[in-house]
Short mmCIF file of C-alpha atoms (C1' of nucleotides) in Angstrom, two decimals:
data_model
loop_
_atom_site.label_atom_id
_atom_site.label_comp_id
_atom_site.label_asym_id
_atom_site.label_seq_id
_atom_site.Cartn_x
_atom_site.Cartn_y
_atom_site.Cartn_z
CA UNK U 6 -31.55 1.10 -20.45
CA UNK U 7 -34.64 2.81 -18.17
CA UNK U 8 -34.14 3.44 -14.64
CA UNK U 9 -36.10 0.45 -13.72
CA UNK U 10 -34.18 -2.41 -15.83
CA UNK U 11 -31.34 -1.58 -13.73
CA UNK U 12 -29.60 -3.74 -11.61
CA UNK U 13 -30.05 -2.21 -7.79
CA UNK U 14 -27.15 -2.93 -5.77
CA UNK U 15 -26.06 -2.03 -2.17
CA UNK U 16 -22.75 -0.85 -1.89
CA UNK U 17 -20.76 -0.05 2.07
CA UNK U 18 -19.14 2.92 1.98
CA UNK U 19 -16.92 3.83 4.81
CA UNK U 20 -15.85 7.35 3.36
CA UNK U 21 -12.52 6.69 2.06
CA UNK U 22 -11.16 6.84 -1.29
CA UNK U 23 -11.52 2.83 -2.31
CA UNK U 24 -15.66 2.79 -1.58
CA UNK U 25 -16.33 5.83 -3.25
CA UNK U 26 -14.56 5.06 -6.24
CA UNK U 27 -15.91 1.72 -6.61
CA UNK U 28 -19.86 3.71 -6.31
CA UNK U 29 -18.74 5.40 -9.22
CA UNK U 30 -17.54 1.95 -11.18
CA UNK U 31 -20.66 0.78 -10.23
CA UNK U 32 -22.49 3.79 -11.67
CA UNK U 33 -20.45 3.58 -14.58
CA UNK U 34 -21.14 -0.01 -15.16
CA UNK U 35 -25.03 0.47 -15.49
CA UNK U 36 -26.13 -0.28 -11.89
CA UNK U 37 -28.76 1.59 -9.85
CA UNK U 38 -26.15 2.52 -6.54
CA UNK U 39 -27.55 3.30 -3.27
CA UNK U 40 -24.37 3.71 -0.44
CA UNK U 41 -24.81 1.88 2.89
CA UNK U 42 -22.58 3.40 5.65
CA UNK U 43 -22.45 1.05 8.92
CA UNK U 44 -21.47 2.28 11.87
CA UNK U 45 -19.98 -0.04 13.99
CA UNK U 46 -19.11 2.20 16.83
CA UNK U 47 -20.65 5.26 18.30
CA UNK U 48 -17.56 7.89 18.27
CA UNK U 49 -16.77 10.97 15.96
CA UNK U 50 -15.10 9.19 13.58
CA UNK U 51 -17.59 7.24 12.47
CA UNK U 52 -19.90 9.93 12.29
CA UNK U 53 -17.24 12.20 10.33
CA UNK U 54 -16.64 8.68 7.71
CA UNK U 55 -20.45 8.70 7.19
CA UNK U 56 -20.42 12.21 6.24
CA UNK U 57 -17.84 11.91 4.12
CA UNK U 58 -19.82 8.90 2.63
CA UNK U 59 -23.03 11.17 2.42
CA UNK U 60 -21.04 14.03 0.78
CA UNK U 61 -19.49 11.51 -2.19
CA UNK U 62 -23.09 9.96 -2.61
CA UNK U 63 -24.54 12.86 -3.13
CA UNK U 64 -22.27 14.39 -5.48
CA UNK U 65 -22.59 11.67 -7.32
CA UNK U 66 -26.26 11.84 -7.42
CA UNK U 67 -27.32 8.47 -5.57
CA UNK U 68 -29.12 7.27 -2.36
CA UNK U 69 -26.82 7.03 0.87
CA UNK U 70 -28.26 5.47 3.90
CA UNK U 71 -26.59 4.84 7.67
CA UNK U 72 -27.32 1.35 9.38
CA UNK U 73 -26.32 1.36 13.26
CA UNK U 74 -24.49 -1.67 13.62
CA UNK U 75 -23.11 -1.11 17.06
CA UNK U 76 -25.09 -4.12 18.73
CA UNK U 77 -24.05 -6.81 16.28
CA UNK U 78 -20.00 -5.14 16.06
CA UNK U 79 -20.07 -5.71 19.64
CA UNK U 80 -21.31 -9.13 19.70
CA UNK U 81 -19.59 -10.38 16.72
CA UNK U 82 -16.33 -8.55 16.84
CA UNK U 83 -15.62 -6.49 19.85
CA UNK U 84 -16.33 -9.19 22.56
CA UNK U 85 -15.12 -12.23 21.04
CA UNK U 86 -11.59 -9.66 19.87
CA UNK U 87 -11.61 -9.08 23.84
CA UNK U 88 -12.33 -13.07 24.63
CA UNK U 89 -9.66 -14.09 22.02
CA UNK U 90 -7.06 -12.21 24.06
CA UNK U 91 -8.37 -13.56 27.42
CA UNK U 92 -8.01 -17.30 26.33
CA UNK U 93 -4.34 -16.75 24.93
CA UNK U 94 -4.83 -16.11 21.20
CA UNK U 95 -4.42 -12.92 19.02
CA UNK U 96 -7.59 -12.66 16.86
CA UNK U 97 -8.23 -10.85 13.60
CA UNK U 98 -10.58 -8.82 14.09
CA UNK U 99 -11.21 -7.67 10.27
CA UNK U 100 -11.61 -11.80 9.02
CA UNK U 101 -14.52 -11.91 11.32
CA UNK U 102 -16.22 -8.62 10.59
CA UNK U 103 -16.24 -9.00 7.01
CA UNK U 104 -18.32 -12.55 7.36
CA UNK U 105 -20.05 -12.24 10.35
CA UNK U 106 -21.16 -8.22 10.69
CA UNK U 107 -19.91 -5.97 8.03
CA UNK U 108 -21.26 -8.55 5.24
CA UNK U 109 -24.24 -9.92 7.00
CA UNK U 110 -25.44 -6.75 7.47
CA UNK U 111 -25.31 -5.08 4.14
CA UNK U 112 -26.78 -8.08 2.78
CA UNK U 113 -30.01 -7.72 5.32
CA UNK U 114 -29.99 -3.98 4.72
CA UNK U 115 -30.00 -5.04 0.52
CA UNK U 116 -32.91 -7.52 1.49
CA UNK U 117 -34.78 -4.75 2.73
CA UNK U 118 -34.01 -2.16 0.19
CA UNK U 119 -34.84 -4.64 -2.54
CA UNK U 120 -31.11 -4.39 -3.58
CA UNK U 121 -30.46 -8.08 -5.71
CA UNK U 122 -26.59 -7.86 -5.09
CA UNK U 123 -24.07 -6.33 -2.43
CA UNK U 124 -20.06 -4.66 -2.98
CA UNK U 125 -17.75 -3.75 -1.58
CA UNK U 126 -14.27 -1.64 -1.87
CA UNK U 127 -12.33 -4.57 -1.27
CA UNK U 128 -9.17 -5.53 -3.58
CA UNK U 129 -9.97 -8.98 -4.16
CA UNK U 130 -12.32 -10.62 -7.34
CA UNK U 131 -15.03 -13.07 -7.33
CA UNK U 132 -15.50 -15.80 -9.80
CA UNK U 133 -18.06 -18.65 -9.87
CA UNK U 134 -15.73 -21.79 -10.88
CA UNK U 135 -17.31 -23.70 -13.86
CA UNK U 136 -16.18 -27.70 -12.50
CA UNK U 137 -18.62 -27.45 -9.63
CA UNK U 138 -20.66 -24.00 -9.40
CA UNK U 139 -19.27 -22.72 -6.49
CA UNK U 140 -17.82 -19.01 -5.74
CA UNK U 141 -14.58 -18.21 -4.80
CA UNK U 142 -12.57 -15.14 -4.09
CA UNK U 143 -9.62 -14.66 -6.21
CA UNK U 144 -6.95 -12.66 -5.34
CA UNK U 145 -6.92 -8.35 -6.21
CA UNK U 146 -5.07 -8.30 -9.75
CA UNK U 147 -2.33 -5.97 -7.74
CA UNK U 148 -0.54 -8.56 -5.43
CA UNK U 149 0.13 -5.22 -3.26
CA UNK U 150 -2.88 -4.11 -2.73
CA UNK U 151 -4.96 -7.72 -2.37
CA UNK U 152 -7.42 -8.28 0.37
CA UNK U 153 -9.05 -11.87 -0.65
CA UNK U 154 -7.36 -12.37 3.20
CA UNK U 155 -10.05 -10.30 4.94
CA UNK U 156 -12.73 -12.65 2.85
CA UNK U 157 -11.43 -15.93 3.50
CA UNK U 158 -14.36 -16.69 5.94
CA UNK U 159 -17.18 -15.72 3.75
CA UNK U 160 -19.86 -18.24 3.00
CA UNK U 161 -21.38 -19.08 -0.60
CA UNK U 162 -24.60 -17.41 -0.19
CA UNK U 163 -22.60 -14.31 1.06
CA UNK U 164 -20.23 -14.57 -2.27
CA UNK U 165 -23.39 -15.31 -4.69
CA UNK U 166 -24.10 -11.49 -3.73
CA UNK U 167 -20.94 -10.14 -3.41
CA UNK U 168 -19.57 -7.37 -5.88
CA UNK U 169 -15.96 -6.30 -5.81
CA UNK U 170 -15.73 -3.08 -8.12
CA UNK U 171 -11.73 -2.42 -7.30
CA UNK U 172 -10.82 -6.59 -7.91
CA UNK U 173 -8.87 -5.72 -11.14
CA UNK U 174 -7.47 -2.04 -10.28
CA UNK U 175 -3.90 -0.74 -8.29
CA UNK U 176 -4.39 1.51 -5.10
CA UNK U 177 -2.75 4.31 -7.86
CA UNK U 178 -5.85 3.46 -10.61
CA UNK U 179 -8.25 3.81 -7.94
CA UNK U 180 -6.58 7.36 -6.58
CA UNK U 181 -6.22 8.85 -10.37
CA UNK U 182 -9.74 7.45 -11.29
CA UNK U 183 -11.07 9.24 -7.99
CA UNK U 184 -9.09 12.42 -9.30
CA UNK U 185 -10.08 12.37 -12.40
CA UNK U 186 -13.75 12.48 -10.81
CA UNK U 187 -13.30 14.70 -8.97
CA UNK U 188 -14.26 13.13 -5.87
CA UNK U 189 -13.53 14.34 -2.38
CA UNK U 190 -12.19 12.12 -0.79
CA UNK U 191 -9.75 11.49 -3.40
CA UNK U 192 -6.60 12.51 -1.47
CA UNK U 193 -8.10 10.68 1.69
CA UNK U 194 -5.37 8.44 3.40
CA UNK U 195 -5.70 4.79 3.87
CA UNK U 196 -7.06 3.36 6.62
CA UNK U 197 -5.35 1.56 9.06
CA UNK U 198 -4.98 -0.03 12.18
CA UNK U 199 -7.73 -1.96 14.10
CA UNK U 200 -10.42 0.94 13.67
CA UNK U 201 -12.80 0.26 16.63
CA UNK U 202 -9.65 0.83 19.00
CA UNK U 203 -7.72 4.43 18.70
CA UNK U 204 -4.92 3.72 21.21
CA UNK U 205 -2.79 0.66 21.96
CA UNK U 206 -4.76 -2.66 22.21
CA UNK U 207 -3.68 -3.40 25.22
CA UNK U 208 -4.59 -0.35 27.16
CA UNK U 209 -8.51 -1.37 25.07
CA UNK U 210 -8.23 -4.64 26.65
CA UNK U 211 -7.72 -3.30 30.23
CA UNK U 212 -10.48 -1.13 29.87
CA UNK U 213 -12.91 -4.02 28.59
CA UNK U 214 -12.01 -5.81 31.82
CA UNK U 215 -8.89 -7.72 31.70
CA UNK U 216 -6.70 -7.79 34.44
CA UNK U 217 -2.51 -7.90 33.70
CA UNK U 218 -1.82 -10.73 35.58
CA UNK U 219 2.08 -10.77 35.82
CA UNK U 220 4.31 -13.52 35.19
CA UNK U 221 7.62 -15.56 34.39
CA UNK U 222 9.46 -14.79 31.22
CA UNK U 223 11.54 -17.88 30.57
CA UNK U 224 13.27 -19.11 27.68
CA UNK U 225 12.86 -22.86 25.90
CA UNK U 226 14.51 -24.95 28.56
CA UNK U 227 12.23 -23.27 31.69
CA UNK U 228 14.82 -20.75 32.76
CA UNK U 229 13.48 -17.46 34.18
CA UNK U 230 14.92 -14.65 32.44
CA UNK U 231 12.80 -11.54 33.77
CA UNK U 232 9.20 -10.78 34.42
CA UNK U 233 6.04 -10.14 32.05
CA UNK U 234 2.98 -7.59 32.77
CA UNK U 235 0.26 -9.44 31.45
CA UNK U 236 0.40 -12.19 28.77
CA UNK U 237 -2.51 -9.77 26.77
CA UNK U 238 -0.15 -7.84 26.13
CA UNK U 239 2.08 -9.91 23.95
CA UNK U 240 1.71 -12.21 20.83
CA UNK U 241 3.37 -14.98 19.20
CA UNK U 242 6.01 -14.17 17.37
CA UNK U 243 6.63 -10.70 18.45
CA UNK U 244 9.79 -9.27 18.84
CA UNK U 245 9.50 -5.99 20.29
CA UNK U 246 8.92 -4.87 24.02
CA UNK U 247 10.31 -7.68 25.84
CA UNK U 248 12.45 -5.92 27.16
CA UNK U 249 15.57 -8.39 27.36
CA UNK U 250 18.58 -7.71 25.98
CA UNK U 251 21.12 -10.65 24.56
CA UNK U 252 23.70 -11.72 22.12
CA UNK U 253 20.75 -11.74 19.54
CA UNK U 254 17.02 -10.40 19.55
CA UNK U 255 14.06 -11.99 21.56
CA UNK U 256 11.11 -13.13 19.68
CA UNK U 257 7.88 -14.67 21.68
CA UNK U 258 7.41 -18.50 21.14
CA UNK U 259 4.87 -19.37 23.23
CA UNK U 260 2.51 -18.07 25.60
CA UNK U 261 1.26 -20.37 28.13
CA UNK U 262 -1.81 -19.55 29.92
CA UNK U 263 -1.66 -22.32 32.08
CA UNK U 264 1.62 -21.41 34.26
CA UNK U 265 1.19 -17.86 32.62
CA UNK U 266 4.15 -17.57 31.48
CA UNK U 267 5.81 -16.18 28.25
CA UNK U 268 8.51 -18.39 26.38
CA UNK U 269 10.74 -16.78 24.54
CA UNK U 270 14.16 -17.65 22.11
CA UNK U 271 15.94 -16.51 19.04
CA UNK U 272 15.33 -15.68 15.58
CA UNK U 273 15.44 -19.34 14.53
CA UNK U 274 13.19 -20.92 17.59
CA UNK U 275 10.09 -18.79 15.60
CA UNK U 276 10.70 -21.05 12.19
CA UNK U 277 7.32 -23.52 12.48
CA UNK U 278 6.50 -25.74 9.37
CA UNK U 279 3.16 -27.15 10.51
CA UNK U 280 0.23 -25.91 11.68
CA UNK U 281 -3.44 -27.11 13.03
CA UNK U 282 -6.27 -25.13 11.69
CA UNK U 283 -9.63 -25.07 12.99
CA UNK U 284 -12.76 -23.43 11.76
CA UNK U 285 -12.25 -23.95 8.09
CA UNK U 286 -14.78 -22.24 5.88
CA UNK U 287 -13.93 -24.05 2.42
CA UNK U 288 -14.90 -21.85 -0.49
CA UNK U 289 -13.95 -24.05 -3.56
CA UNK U 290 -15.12 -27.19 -2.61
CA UNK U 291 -17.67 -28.37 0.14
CA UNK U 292 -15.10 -30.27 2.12
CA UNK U 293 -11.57 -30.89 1.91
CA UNK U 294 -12.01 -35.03 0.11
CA UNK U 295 -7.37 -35.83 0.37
CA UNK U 296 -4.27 -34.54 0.95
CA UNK U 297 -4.04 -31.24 -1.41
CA UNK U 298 -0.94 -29.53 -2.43
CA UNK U 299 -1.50 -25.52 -2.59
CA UNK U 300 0.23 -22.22 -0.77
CA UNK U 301 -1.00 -20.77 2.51
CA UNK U 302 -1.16 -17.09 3.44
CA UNK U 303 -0.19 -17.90 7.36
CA UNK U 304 -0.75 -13.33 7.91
CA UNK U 305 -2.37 -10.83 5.38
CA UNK U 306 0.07 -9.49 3.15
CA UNK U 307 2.56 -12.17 2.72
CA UNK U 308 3.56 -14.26 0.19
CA UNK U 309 1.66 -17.19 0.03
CA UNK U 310 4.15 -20.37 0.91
CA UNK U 311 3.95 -24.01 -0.37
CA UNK U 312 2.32 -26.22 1.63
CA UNK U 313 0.20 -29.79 2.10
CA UNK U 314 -3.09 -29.44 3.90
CA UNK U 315 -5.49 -32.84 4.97
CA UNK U 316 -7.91 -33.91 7.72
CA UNK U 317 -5.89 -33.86 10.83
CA UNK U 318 -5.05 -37.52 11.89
CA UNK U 319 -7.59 -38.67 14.42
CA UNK U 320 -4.60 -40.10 16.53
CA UNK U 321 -3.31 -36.79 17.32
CA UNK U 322 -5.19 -35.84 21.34
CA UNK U 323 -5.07 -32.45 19.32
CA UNK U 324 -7.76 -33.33 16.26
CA UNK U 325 -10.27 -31.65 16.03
CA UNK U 326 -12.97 -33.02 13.70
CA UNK U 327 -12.95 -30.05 11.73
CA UNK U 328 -9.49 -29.50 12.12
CA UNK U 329 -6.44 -29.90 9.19
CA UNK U 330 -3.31 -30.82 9.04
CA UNK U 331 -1.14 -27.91 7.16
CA UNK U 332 2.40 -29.24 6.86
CA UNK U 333 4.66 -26.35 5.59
CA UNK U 334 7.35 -27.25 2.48
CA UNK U 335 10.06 -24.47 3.65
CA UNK U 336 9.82 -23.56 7.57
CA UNK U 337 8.56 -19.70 7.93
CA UNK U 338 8.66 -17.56 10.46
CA UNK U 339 5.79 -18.46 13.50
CA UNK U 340 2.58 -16.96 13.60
CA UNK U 341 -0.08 -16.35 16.46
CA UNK U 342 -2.81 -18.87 17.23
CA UNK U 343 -6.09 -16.83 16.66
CA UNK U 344 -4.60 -15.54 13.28
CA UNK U 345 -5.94 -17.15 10.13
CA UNK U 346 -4.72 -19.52 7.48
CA UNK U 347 -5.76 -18.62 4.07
CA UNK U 348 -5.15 -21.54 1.36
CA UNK U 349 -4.33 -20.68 -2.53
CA UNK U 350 -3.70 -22.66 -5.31
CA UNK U 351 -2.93 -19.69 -7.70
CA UNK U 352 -4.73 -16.73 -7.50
CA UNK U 353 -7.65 -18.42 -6.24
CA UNK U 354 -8.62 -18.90 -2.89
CA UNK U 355 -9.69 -22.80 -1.57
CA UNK U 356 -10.66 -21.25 1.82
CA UNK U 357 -9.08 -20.53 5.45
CA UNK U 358 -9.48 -21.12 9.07
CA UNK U 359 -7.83 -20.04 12.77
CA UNK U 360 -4.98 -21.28 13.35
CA UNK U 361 -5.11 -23.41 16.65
CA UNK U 362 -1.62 -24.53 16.89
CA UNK U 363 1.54 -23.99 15.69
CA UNK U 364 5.02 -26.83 15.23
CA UNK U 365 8.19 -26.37 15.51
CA UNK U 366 9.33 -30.08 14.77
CA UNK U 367 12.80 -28.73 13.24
CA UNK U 368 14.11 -27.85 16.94
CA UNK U 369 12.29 -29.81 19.17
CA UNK U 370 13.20 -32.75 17.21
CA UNK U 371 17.00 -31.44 17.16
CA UNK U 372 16.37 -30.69 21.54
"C1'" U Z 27 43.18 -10.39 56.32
"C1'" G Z 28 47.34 -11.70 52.45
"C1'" G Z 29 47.46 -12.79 46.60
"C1'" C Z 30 45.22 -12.21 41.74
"C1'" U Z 31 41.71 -10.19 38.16
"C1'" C Z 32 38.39 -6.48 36.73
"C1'" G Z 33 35.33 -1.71 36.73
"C1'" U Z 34 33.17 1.61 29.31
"C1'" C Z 35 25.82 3.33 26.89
"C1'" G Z 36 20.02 0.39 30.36
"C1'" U Z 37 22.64 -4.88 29.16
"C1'" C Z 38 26.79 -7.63 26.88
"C1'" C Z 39 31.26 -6.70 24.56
"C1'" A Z 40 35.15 -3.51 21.47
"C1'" A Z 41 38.79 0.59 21.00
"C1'" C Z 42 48.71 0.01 19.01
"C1'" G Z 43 48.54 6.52 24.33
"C1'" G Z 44 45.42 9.89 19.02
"C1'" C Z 45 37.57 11.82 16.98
"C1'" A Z 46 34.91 6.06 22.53
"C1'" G Z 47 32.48 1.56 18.14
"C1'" G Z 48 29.09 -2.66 17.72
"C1'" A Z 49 25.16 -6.03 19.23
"C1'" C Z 50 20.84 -6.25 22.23
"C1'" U Z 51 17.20 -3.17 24.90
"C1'" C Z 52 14.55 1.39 24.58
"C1'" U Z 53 12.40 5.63 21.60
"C1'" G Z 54 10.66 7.53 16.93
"C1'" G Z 55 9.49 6.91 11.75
"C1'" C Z 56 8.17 3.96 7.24
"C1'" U Z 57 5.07 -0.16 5.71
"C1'" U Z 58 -0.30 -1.89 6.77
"C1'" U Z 59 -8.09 -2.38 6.83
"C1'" U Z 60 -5.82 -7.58 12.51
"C1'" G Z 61 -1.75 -8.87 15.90
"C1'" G Z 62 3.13 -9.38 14.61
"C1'" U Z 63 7.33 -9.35 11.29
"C1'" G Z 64 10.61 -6.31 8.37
"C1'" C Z 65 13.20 -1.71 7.04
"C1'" C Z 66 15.21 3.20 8.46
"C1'" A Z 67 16.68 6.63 12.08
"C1'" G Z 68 17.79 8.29 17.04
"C1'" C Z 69 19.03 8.62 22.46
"C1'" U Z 70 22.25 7.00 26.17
"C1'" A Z 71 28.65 5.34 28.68
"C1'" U Z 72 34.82 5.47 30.10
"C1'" C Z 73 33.40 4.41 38.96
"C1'" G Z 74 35.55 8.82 42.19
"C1'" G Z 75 40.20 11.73 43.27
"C1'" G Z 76 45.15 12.86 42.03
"C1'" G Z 77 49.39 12.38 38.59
"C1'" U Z 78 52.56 11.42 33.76
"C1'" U Z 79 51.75 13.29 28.64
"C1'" C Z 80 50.88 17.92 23.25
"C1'" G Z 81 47.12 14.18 24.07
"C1'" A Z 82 44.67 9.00 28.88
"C1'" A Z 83 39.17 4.42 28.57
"C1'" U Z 84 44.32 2.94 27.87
"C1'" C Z 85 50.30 4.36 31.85
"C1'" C Z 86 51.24 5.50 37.50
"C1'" C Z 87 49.26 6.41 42.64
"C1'" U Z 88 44.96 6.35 45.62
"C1'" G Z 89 39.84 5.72 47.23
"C1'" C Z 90 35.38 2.94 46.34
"C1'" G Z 91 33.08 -1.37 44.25
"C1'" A Z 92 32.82 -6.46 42.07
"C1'" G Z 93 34.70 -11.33 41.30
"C1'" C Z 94 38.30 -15.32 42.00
"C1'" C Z 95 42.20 -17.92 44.73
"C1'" A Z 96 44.15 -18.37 49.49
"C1'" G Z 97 43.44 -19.26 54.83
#
RNA sequence: UGGCUCGUCGUCCAACGGCAGGACUCUGGCUUUUGGUGCCAGCUAUCGGGGUUCGAAUCCCUGCGAGCCAG
């Protein structure tokens, strides 16, 4: 096939192992690869990961090019991540980067390269379903290693251009394919961690302006049991650094901005089996028509749990018109408002949306 | 002030006179493109002073401290 039948095709590379092997599945598969590094803030590390990038692309013989991002990171990650925490919830930083920067981005940067399609290193798949036309991410053949999570927010015209090299390979293919290759960043470790902050959150939050306001720790029937240093600094859910010792382990139920204080109880105060989701970006169908049985990922890397999801009942003083209902078959453990809700029915995903409130009608029915 | 009970890791509780153990907290590690969970590991204690005993957290005396009942 000559050079200029080729599909061109932009792919982000942020210097680690995953990227670079999927440029060279894409070169392998017949495209024309150019590698798009975004750098989303200004520190060494960056700089170092777009080296890295630059190295890999060259070696294997294609175009690499570096796209400042640090204006749109900061206005569609880094402030609302720092607002989130402000108004009481614990955000996800990586759900809204992938569809609102890191995505957006490479597909303008593809517009102007004249680059028809977009990838990525994620672990995930896409398919276009047959009943009605429309994309959907399926979940990374290795249940270990799948990231359809991180994409649960991404639109249909983002998916129509969306590539996902590593969909059907394990973390180990990917590493012994890079070997094999040859390429250097082979041995690279994983990523991890929020990667625009290098210390603890909290200590990023104080520096971006937040003030630790301190405040009541009490348990589920109002009693004070010590004293909190900022409700920032905790999440939903969370177990350690409370700093109270009991009969059992405490695990944060509540925060409550209003009397800012933190509620806390035991292991079996965290079980919740409903939830209120807001913000739903439906991938498999346009809008969510009846009550629909499928599984919901309530955190990345968990099994996905059996559950009911429909239009939250405009009754409730807590509907929100684009709000659902997500009533949980088994109770599971509690999980932080700000965190997503990611809905399955088998490996595919139906779509997800932040969590705005979490029940607990098992005990507060019981009192 | 009489009488009773009790002082053990940071906290709560164990240990027939025989290597002071557990839970929680805390610290560290593993896992991980979010927070968190989970798993593993680790640190830390017999209120002070005498005595009995081969040997004392344990028995005796005493000081200090805490709680309860009296008045």
């Amino acid at each position: 096939m000559p050079d200029s039948c080729k599909k061109k095709i932009l792919l982000g590379m942020s210097g680690g192992v995953d990227s670079t092997t999927a440029a060279a599945l894409l070169l392998q598969a017949g495209f024309e690869v150019v590698g798009l590094t975004c750098i989303f803030i200004n520190n060494e590390e960056s700089r170092r990961s777009s080296e890295d990038a630059a190295t890999s692309c060259a070696q294997l013989g294609i175009a690499h090019e570096e796209l400042d991002c640090t204006r749109e990171f900061e206005e569609t990650v880094a402030r609302p991540f720092v607002d989130d925490y402000a108004s009481g919830l614990t955000p996800s930083p990586c759900v809204s980067c992938n569809a609102r920067c890191k995505i957006p981005r490479l597909i303008e940067a593809a517009d102007r390269l004249g680059c028809e399609l977009v990838a990525t290193g994620h672990y995930a798949r896409i398919a276009c379903l047959t009943s009605n036309g429309r994309y959907v991410v399926k979940c990374a053949l290795d249940p270990s290693k799948d990231q359809s999570y991180m994409l649960s927010q991404l639109s249909q015209d983002q998916l129509a251009r969306l590539v996902l090299p590593l969909g059907a390979m394990t973390k180990a293919d990917v590493r012994a394919q890079a070997q094999d290759w040859g390429l250097p960043v082979a041995d690279k470790p994983d990523s991890q961690d929020i990667c625009f902050i290098q210390g603890g959150y909290p200590e990023y939050l104080v520096e971006r302006g937040l003030t630790a306001q301190t405040g009541n720790i009490v348990d589920l029937y109002g009693q004070v049991l010590g004293r909190h240093d900022g409700l920032f600094r905790y999440t939903v859910g969370q177990r350690k650094g409370i700093g109270l010792a009991a009969s059992e382990p405490y695990y944060v139920i509540e925060k409550r901005s209003d009397t800012n204080e933190l509620v806390v109880g035991f292991k079996d105060h965290t079980l919740i089996d409903s939830l209120l989701v807001e913000g739903l970006v439906w991938q498999a169908f346009e809008k969510l028509e009846e009550p629909t049985e499928c599984t919901v990922k309530l955190r990345y890397r968990s099994q996905a749990v059996a559950c009911t999801v429909k239009a939250a009942s405009p009754g409730s003083p807590d509907a929100v018109a684009s709000g659902i209902q997500v009533d949980l078959v088994r109770p599971q453990p509690t999980t932080a408002p700000g965190q997503f809700a990611v809905f399955y029915i088998g490996d595919t995903m139906l779509g997800g949306g932040m969590i705005a409130q979490v029940g607990h009608r098992l005990w507060e029915e019981a009192g």
